[in-house]
Structure formats: structure tokens, C-alpha cells
PDB file of C-alpha atoms in Angstrom:
ATOM      1  CA  MET A   1     -35.474  -9.248  -2.971  1.00 58.00           C
ATOM      2  CA  ILE A   2     -34.783  -6.015  -1.216  1.00 71.00           C
ATOM      3  CA  PRO A   3     -38.037  -3.945  -1.188  1.00 80.00           C
ATOM      4  CA  PRO A   4     -36.526  -0.608  -1.849  1.00 84.00           C
ATOM      5  CA  LEU A   5     -34.914  -1.903  -4.930  1.00 80.00           C
ATOM      6  CA  ALA A   6     -37.989  -3.493  -6.274  1.00 86.00           C
ATOM      7  CA  PRO A   7     -38.867  -0.747  -8.681  1.00 90.00           C
ATOM      8  CA  TYR A   8     -35.198  -0.834 -10.215  1.00 91.00           C
ATOM      9  CA  SER A   9     -35.167  -4.472 -10.391  1.00 89.00           C
ATOM     10  CA  GLU A  10     -38.630  -4.522 -12.298  1.00 91.00           C
ATOM     11  CA  ARG A  11     -37.363  -2.031 -14.627  1.00 93.00           C
ATOM     12  CA  VAL A  12     -34.251  -4.016 -15.462  1.00 91.00           C
ATOM     13  CA  ARG A  13     -36.332  -7.215 -15.643  1.00 90.00           C
ATOM     14  CA  THR A  14     -38.653  -5.543 -18.189  1.00 94.00           C
ATOM     15  CA  GLU A  15     -35.816  -4.032 -20.226  1.00 94.00           C
ATOM     16  CA  TYR A  16     -34.283  -7.569 -20.655  1.00 91.00           C
ATOM     17  CA  ALA A  17     -37.556  -9.333 -21.462  1.00 93.00           C
ATOM     18  CA  ALA A  18     -37.957  -6.885 -24.391  1.00 95.00           C
ATOM     19  CA  LYS A  19     -34.566  -7.834 -25.888  1.00 94.00           C
ATOM     20  CA  PRO A  20     -34.492 -10.206 -28.822  1.00 94.00           C
ATOM     21  CA  TYR A  21     -33.670 -13.693 -27.957  1.00 94.00           C
ATOM     22  CA  GLU A  22     -30.494 -13.635 -30.052  1.00 94.00           C
ATOM     23  CA  GLU A  23     -29.244 -10.603 -28.077  1.00 93.00           C
ATOM     24  CA  LEU A  24     -29.907 -12.337 -24.692  1.00 91.00           C
ATOM     25  CA  ILE A  25     -27.858 -15.418 -25.970  1.00 92.00           C
ATOM     26  CA  ARG A  26     -25.036 -13.138 -27.131  1.00 92.00           C
ATOM     27  CA  LEU A  27     -24.975 -11.394 -23.699  1.00 88.00           C
ATOM     28  CA  ILE A  28     -24.789 -14.807 -21.925  1.00 86.00           C
ATOM     29  CA  ARG A  29     -22.065 -16.107 -24.185  1.00 90.00           C
ATOM     30  CA  THR A  30     -19.930 -12.964 -23.926  1.00 90.00           C
ATOM     31  CA  GLY A  31     -20.121 -12.907 -20.197  1.00 84.00           C
ATOM     32  CA  PRO A  32     -20.078  -9.920 -17.758  1.00 87.00           C
ATOM     33  CA  PRO A  33     -18.521  -6.486 -18.507  1.00 87.00           C
ATOM     34  CA  PRO A  34     -14.730  -6.351 -17.733  1.00 88.00           C
ATOM     35  CA  LEU A  35     -15.251  -3.974 -14.739  1.00 90.00           C
ATOM     36  CA  SER A  36     -17.977  -6.349 -13.133  1.00 88.00           C
ATOM     37  CA  PRO A  37     -16.893  -8.347 -10.114  1.00 88.00           C
ATOM     38  CA  PHE A  38     -18.537 -11.371 -12.013  1.00 84.00           C
ATOM     39  CA  ALA A  39     -15.672 -10.916 -14.567  1.00 87.00           C
ATOM     40  CA  ILE A  40     -13.449 -12.693 -11.998  1.00 89.00           C
ATOM     41  CA  PRO A  41     -13.849 -16.383 -12.578  1.00 87.00           C
ATOM     42  CA  GLN A  42     -13.761 -17.342  -9.020  1.00 85.00           C
ATOM     43  CA  VAL A  43     -16.726 -14.925  -8.218  1.00 84.00           C
ATOM     44  CA  ASP A  44     -18.609 -15.984 -11.283  1.00 84.00           C
ATOM     45  CA  GLU A  45     -18.318 -19.628 -10.260  1.00 83.00           C
ATOM     46  CA  MET A  46     -19.348 -19.006  -6.740  1.00 81.00           C
ATOM     47  CA  ALA A  47     -22.339 -16.932  -7.626  1.00 80.00           C
ATOM     48  CA  ASN A  48     -23.587 -18.710 -10.778  1.00 87.00           C
ATOM     49  CA  THR A  49     -22.815 -22.439 -10.833  1.00 91.00           C
ATOM     50  CA  VAL A  50     -25.740 -23.433  -8.533  1.00 92.00           C
ATOM     51  CA  GLU A  51     -28.037 -20.822  -9.965  1.00 91.00           C
ATOM     52  CA  PHE A  52     -27.353 -22.068 -13.618  1.00 91.00           C
ATOM     53  CA  PHE A  53     -27.659 -25.746 -12.557  1.00 95.00           C
ATOM     54  CA  ILE A  54     -31.005 -25.100 -10.983  1.00 94.00           C
ATOM     55  CA  HIS A  55     -32.503 -23.280 -13.826  1.00 93.00           C
ATOM     56  CA  THR A  56     -31.001 -25.762 -16.413  1.00 93.00           C
ATOM     57  CA  GLU A  57     -32.822 -28.476 -14.476  1.00 94.00           C
ATOM     58  CA  ASP A  58     -35.989 -26.524 -14.286  1.00 94.00           C
ATOM     59  CA  VAL A  59     -36.104 -26.528 -18.095  1.00 93.00           C
ATOM     60  CA  ARG A  60     -35.165 -30.147 -18.253  1.00 93.00           C
ATOM     61  CA  ARG A  61     -37.702 -31.247 -15.868  1.00 93.00           C
ATOM     62  CA  ALA A  62     -40.646 -29.193 -17.212  1.00 92.00           C
ATOM     63  CA  LYS A  63     -41.445 -32.113 -19.537  1.00 87.00           C
ATOM     64  CA  PRO A  64     -43.496 -34.875 -18.088  1.00 86.00           C
ATOM     65  CA  ASP A  65     -41.238 -37.554 -19.603  1.00 88.00           C
ATOM     66  CA  TRP A  66     -37.819 -36.124 -18.565  1.00 89.00           C
ATOM     67  CA  THR A  67     -35.143 -38.591 -17.428  1.00 89.00           C
ATOM     68  CA  GLY A  68     -32.269 -38.214 -14.967  1.00 86.00           C
ATOM     69  CA  ARG A  69     -28.724 -37.808 -16.087  1.00 90.00           C
ATOM     70  CA  GLU A  70     -25.274 -38.531 -14.859  1.00 91.00           C
ATOM     71  CA  ILE A  71     -23.621 -35.373 -13.548  1.00 94.00           C
ATOM     72  CA  ASP A  72     -19.877 -34.908 -13.710  1.00 95.00           C
ATOM     73  CA  PRO A  73     -18.252 -35.783 -10.278  1.00 96.00           C
ATOM     74  CA  ALA A  74     -16.508 -32.493 -10.299  1.00 95.00           C
ATOM     75  CA  LEU A  75     -19.624 -30.610 -10.681  1.00 96.00           C
ATOM     76  CA  ALA A  76     -21.264 -32.796  -8.182  1.00 96.00           C
ATOM     77  CA  ASP A  77     -18.673 -31.873  -5.582  1.00 96.00           C
ATOM     78  CA  THR A  78     -18.828 -28.210  -6.505  1.00 95.00           C
ATOM     79  CA  LEU A  79     -22.745 -28.300  -5.963  1.00 96.00           C
ATOM     80  CA  TRP A  80     -22.276 -29.975  -2.698  1.00 97.00           C
ATOM     81  CA  ALA A  81     -19.663 -27.487  -1.532  1.00 95.00           C
ATOM     82  CA  ARG A  82     -21.947 -24.653  -2.421  1.00 94.00           C
ATOM     83  CA  LEU A  83     -24.926 -26.353  -0.872  1.00 94.00           C
ATOM     84  CA  ARG A  84     -23.137 -27.020   2.320  1.00 95.00           C
ATOM     85  CA  GLY A  85     -22.147 -23.412   2.703  1.00 91.00           C
ATOM     86  CA  THR A  86     -25.752 -22.108   1.968  1.00 91.00           C
ATOM     87  CA  ALA A  87     -27.914 -24.825   3.286  1.00 93.00           C
ATOM     88  CA  ARG A  88     -29.232 -23.007   6.341  1.00 94.00           C
ATOM     89  CA  LEU A  89     -30.110 -20.056   4.149  1.00 92.00           C
ATOM     90  CA  PHE A  90     -32.149 -22.366   1.836  1.00 93.00           C
ATOM     91  CA  GLY A  91     -33.679 -24.111   4.757  1.00 94.00           C
ATOM     92  CA  ARG A  92     -34.549 -21.051   6.887  1.00 94.00           C
ATOM     93  CA  ARG A  93     -38.266 -21.450   6.387  1.00 94.00           C
ATOM     94  CA  ALA A  94     -38.442 -25.187   6.955  1.00 96.00           C
ATOM     95  CA  PRO A  95     -41.008 -26.107   9.519  1.00 96.00           C
ATOM     96  CA  VAL A  96     -38.990 -29.043  10.819  1.00 97.00           C
ATOM     97  CA  GLY A  97     -35.349 -29.822  11.407  1.00 97.00           C
ATOM     98  CA  ALA A  98     -33.775 -31.165   8.412  1.00 97.00           C
ATOM     99  CA  VAL A  99     -30.379 -32.723   7.285  1.00 98.00           C
ATOM    100  CA  LEU A 100     -29.222 -33.217   3.786  1.00 98.00           C
ATOM    101  CA  ARG A 101     -27.209 -36.424   3.269  1.00 98.00           C
ATOM    102  CA  ARG A 102     -25.158 -37.534   0.256  1.00 97.00           C
ATOM    103  CA  PRO A 103     -25.062 -41.368  -0.562  1.00 96.00           C
ATOM    104  CA  ASP A 104     -21.554 -41.561   0.817  1.00 96.00           C
ATOM    105  CA  GLY A 105     -22.628 -40.251   4.219  1.00 96.00           C
ATOM    106  CA  GLN A 106     -21.586 -36.638   4.156  1.00 97.00           C
ATOM    107  CA  THR A 107     -24.211 -34.322   5.587  1.00 97.00           C
ATOM    108  CA  ALA A 108     -25.222 -30.603   5.788  1.00 97.00           C
ATOM    109  CA  ILE A 109     -27.745 -29.015   8.163  1.00 97.00           C
ATOM    110  CA  LEU A 110     -30.733 -27.553   6.196  1.00 96.00           C
ATOM    111  CA  LYS A 111     -32.493 -26.467   9.340  1.00 96.00           C
ATOM    112  CA  PRO A 112     -31.660 -27.399  13.046  1.00 97.00           C
ATOM    113  CA  GLY A 113     -34.511 -28.576  15.110  1.00 95.00           C
ATOM    114  CA  ALA A 114     -36.817 -31.446  15.947  1.00 96.00           C
ATOM    115  CA  PRO A 115     -38.296 -33.495  14.616  1.00 97.00           C
ATOM    116  CA  VAL A 116     -35.621 -34.269  12.140  1.00 97.00           C
ATOM    117  CA  VAL A 117     -36.013 -35.254   8.589  1.00 98.00           C
ATOM    118  CA  THR A 118     -33.127 -36.719   6.752  1.00 98.00           C
ATOM    119  CA  VAL A 119     -33.133 -36.171   2.968  1.00 98.00           C
ATOM    120  CA  THR A 120     -30.691 -38.456   0.971  1.00 98.00           C
ATOM    121  CA  GLY A 121     -29.776 -37.885  -2.658  1.00 97.00           C
ATOM    122  CA  GLU A 122     -27.008 -36.993  -5.081  1.00 97.00           C
ATOM    123  CA  PRO A 123     -25.779 -33.269  -4.742  1.00 97.00           C
ATOM    124  CA  GLY A 124     -27.778 -32.104  -7.745  1.00 96.00           C
ATOM    125  CA  GLU A 125     -30.925 -33.681  -6.494  1.00 97.00           C
ATOM    126  CA  LEU A 126     -30.334 -32.185  -2.975  1.00 97.00           C
ATOM    127  CA  VAL A 127     -29.658 -28.696  -4.604  1.00 97.00           C
ATOM    128  CA  MET A 128     -33.006 -29.007  -6.396  1.00 96.00           C
ATOM    129  CA  PHE A 129     -34.708 -29.956  -3.189  1.00 96.00           C
ATOM    130  CA  ALA A 130     -33.262 -27.316  -1.072  1.00 96.00           C
ATOM    131  CA  SER A 131     -33.992 -24.661  -3.677  1.00 94.00           C
ATOM    132  CA  GLY A 132     -37.703 -25.404  -3.310  1.00 93.00           C
ATOM    133  CA  ARG A 133     -38.098 -28.043  -6.245  1.00 93.00           C
ATOM    134  CA  THR A 134     -39.044 -30.586  -3.742  1.00 90.00           C
ATOM    135  CA  ALA A 135     -41.596 -32.467  -6.062  1.00 88.00           C
ATOM    136  CA  ALA A 136     -38.930 -32.750  -8.899  1.00 90.00           C
ATOM    137  CA  ALA A 137     -36.141 -33.809  -6.695  1.00 93.00           C
ATOM    138  CA  ARG A 138     -35.209 -37.461  -6.728  1.00 95.00           C
ATOM    139  CA  VAL A 139     -34.404 -37.729  -2.979  1.00 97.00           C
ATOM    140  CA  ARG A 140     -35.496 -40.089  -0.173  1.00 97.00           C
ATOM    141  CA  ALA A 141     -36.860 -38.335   2.929  1.00 97.00           C
ATOM    142  CA  GLU A 142     -36.836 -40.279   6.179  1.00 97.00           C
ATOM    143  CA  GLY A 143     -38.447 -39.179   9.508  1.00 97.00           C
ATOM    144  CA  GLU A 144     -41.800 -38.876  11.094  1.00 97.00           C
ATOM    145  CA  GLU A 145     -44.398 -39.097   8.381  1.00 97.00           C
ATOM    146  CA  GLU A 146     -45.964 -35.684   9.388  1.00 97.00           C
ATOM    147  CA  ALA A 147     -42.536 -33.905   9.530  1.00 97.00           C
ATOM    148  CA  VAL A 148     -41.628 -35.404   5.986  1.00 97.00           C
ATOM    149  CA  GLN A 149     -44.810 -34.135   4.603  1.00 96.00           C
ATOM    150  CA  LYS A 150     -44.334 -30.639   6.224  1.00 96.00           C
ATOM    151  CA  LEU A 151     -40.888 -30.469   4.730  1.00 96.00           C
ATOM    152  CA  ARG A 152     -42.023 -31.528   1.328  1.00 95.00           C
ATOM    153  CA  GLU A 153     -44.619 -28.785   1.435  1.00 94.00           C
ATOM    154  CA  ALA A 154     -42.334 -26.077   2.794  1.00 93.00           C
ATOM    155  CA  ASN A 155     -41.423 -22.972   0.921  1.00 92.00           C
ATOM    156  CA  LEU A 156     -37.684 -23.735   0.657  1.00 93.00           C
ATOM    157  CA  GLY A 157     -35.124 -21.763  -1.223  1.00 87.00           C
ATOM    158  CA  ILE A 158     -33.716 -18.300  -1.165  1.00 81.00           C
TER     159      ILE A 158
END
């Protein structure tokens, strides 16, 4: 958050929190206003795909007995492409070096440095990990035990 915009952001958040649930659903379904940059499908996709995925998974994983799900390969590739482009932003506060790796071997640098922890998982799980949902992400972390623990406890995300 940009500190000078905090009062404005809080006012907007409060206004939306006061709206009836049905109105909020209608606003989501109808999409952005025509003059918004987010009305351009490519801009909307770039800005919101990862965000919507993360928050959908937050809701799904809030139950103690949640189960994993198969993600469409096209969505997985999109999540991976977005994560590769933003990995260093997500990992800027990581206390150790970290590499994200898909099961097929593709990698993205979360944070350069040493010691290095390699976090392996499906793209959706890596997105969850990089966004700070380290406990909920189904990934395998390899490296020095102390470095792995530090990374798992780090304040990752934007």
C-alpha cells in the first residue's frame, strides 16, 4: 500500500464492506466500467488471474479437511508465466536464496542469494507459497534445514 493513499483506500474499502452481498456479486459479474483499463481483457487477465486464484484457494483451504484439485493445464501455465514475471517481487523479503521449480524442471528465481532453498511444486502451489501461504502450499522445500525453516517462516508476498 502507498502510505499517502491509505485514507482513500480505507474509505473505499469501508464503502464496499457496507454494500449488500448481492450487490457485490453483481459488481463482480458485470466487470469493470467501460472506461477502466481493466475492461481490456488482456489487462484484466494480467492483473487479476493470480489474485483471483489466490483468494479462491484461501477460501477453499480455510476448511481443515480441504482436498487438492486438478488445475487446468492452461491455467497452470498462465499462473507459472505470471509467477516467473513477479517472483522476485514476491520473494523480496525472503531471508535466504530461493528457487521455485515445477515438476518438469522449469525454474524461477524467488530470491537470489545463499544458502539456496529449492521449492518444488505445481504452479498453483508455488503461487500459494510465494504469496505467503507457505503452510497451506503443497510443495517440497530442499536445502539446509535452517534455511528451509527461515523461508517457510518468512513474510513472502506483495
